[in-house]
Coordinates of C-alpha atoms in Angstrom, one line a residue:
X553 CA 0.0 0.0 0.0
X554 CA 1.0 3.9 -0.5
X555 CA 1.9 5.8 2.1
X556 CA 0.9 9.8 1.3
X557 CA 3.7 11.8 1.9
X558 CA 2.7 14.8 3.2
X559 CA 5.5 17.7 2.5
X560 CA 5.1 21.5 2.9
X561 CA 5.2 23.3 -0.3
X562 CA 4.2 26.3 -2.0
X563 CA 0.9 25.8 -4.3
X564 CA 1.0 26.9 -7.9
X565 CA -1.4 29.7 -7.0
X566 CA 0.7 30.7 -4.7
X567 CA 3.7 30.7 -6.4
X568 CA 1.9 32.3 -9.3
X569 CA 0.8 35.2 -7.0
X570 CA 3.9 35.7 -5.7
X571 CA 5.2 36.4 -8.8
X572 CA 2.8 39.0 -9.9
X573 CA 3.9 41.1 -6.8
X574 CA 7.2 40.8 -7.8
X575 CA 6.2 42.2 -10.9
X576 CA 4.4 45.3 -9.6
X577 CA 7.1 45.8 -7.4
X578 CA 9.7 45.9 -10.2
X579 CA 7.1 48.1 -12.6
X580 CA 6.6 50.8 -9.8
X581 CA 10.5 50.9 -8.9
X582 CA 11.2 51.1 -12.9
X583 CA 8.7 53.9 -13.3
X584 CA 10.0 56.0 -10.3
X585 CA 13.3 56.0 -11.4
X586 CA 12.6 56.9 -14.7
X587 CA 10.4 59.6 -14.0
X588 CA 13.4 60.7 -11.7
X589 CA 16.0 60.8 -14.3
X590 CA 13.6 63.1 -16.6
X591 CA 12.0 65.4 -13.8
X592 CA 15.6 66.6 -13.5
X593 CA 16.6 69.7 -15.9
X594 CA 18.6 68.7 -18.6
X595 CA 20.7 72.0 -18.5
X596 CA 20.9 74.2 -15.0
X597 CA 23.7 77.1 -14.9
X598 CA 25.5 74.9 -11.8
X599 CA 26.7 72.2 -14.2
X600 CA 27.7 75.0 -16.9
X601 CA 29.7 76.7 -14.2
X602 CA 31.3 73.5 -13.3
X603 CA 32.4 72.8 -17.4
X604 CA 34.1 76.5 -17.4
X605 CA 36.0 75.9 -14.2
X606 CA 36.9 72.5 -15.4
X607 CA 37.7 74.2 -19.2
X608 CA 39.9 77.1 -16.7
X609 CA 41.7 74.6 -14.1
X610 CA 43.3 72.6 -17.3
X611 CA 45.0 75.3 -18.7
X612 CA 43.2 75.7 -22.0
X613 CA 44.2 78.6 -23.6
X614 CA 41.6 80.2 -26.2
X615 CA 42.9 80.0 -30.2
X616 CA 39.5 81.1 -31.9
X617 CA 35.8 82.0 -30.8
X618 CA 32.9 81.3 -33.1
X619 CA 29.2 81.8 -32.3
X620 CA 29.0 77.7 -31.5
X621 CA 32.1 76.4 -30.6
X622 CA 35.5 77.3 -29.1
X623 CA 39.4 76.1 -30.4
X624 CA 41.3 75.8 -27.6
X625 CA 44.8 74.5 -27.3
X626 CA 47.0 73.9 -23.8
X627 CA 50.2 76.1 -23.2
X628 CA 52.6 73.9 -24.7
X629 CA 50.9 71.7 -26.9
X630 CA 49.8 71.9 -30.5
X631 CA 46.5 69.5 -30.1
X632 CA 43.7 71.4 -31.4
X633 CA 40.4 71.0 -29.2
X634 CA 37.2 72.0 -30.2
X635 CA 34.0 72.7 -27.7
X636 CA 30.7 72.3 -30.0
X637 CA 27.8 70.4 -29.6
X638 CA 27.8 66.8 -31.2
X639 CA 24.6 64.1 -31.1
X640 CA 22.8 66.5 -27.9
X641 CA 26.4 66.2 -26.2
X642 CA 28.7 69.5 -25.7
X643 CA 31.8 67.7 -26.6
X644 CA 35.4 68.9 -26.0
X645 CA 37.2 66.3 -29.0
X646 CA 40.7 66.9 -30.1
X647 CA 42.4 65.7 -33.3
X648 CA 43.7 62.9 -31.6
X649 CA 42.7 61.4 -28.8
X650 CA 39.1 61.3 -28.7
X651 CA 36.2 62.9 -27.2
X652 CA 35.2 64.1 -23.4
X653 CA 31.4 64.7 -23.1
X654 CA 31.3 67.9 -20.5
X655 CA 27.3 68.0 -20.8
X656 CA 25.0 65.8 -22.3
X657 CA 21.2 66.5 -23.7
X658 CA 22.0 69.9 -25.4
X659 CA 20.4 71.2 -28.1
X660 CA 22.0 74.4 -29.1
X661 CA 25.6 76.3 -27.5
X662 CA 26.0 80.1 -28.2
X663 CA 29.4 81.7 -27.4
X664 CA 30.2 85.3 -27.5
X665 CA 33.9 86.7 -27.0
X666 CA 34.2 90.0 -25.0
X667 CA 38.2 89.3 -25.4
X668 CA 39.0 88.9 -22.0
X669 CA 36.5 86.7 -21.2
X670 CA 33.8 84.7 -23.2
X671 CA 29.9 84.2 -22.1
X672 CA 28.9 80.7 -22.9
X673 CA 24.7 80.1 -23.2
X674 CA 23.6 76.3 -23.6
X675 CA 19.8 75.8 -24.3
X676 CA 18.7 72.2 -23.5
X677 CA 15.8 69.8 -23.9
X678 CA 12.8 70.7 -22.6
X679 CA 13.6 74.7 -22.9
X680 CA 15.8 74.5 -20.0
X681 CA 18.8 77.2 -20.5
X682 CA 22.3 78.3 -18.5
X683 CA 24.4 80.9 -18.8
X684 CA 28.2 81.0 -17.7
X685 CA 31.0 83.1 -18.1
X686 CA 34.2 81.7 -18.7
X687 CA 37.8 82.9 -18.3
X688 CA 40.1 81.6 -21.0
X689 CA 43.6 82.8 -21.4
X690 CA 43.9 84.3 -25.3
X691 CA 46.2 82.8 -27.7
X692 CA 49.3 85.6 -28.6
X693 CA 48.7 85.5 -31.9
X694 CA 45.1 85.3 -31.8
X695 CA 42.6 88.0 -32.8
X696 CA 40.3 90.2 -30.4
X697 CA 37.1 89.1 -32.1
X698 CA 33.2 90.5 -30.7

């Protein structure tokens, strides 16, 4: 004769439900987050401030200003570097090594030169825009432009 074997276990249904709040759990956590990352301004003048001081503290020293991108070289070097938007990115690429993203969803970068220093105006996503002045050294050689 069979002996029943009586074992605790989950039930299908139980397992089943289980699952399903697992899967709420994970849709709200997904959703907050989300919303999180695009409640945040793309563009706020803080993180502009923060790309000129960074720009300042490395020694870049200012060849040429355009309307929508800089040419910077470093005191001693003959790298070119350019500061321009690229795929929503303002990119500081050089000839050689690559590319450093210094902000990233930007739609549109407007640069004036006042000579001694230049005003830098980034318009974002969303219509967010920041303003920042920033202190570059002039190239010898180089032009006073306005």
């Amino acid at each position: 004769m069979m002996k029943e074997i009586s074992r605790p276990a989950f039930t299908l249904l139980e397992s089943l439900l289980a699952l399903m709040v697992m899967g709420m759990v994970f849709m709200g956590l997904s959703y907050l987050i989300k919303s999180r990352v695009f409640a945040q301004p793309t563009v706020s003048n803080e993180k502009l401030i923060v790309v000129c001081q960074q720009l300042q503290r490395q020694g870049y020293v200012l060849e040429k200003a355009e309307d929508r991108q800089l040419t910077l070289t470093k005191e001693g070097e003959e790298e070119v570097k350019k500061v321009r938007v690229v795929k929503n990115q303002l990119i500081l690429q050089g000839d050689r090594r690559g590319r450093m993203v210094l902000l990233d969803r930007v739609k549109e970068v407007r640069i004036q030169n006042f000579g001694l220093y230049q005003k830098v105006k980034v318009k974002g996503d969303k219509q967010a825009e920041a303003e920042a002045t920033l202190f570059l050294n002039r190239k010898k050689e180089a032009h006073d432009e306005k």
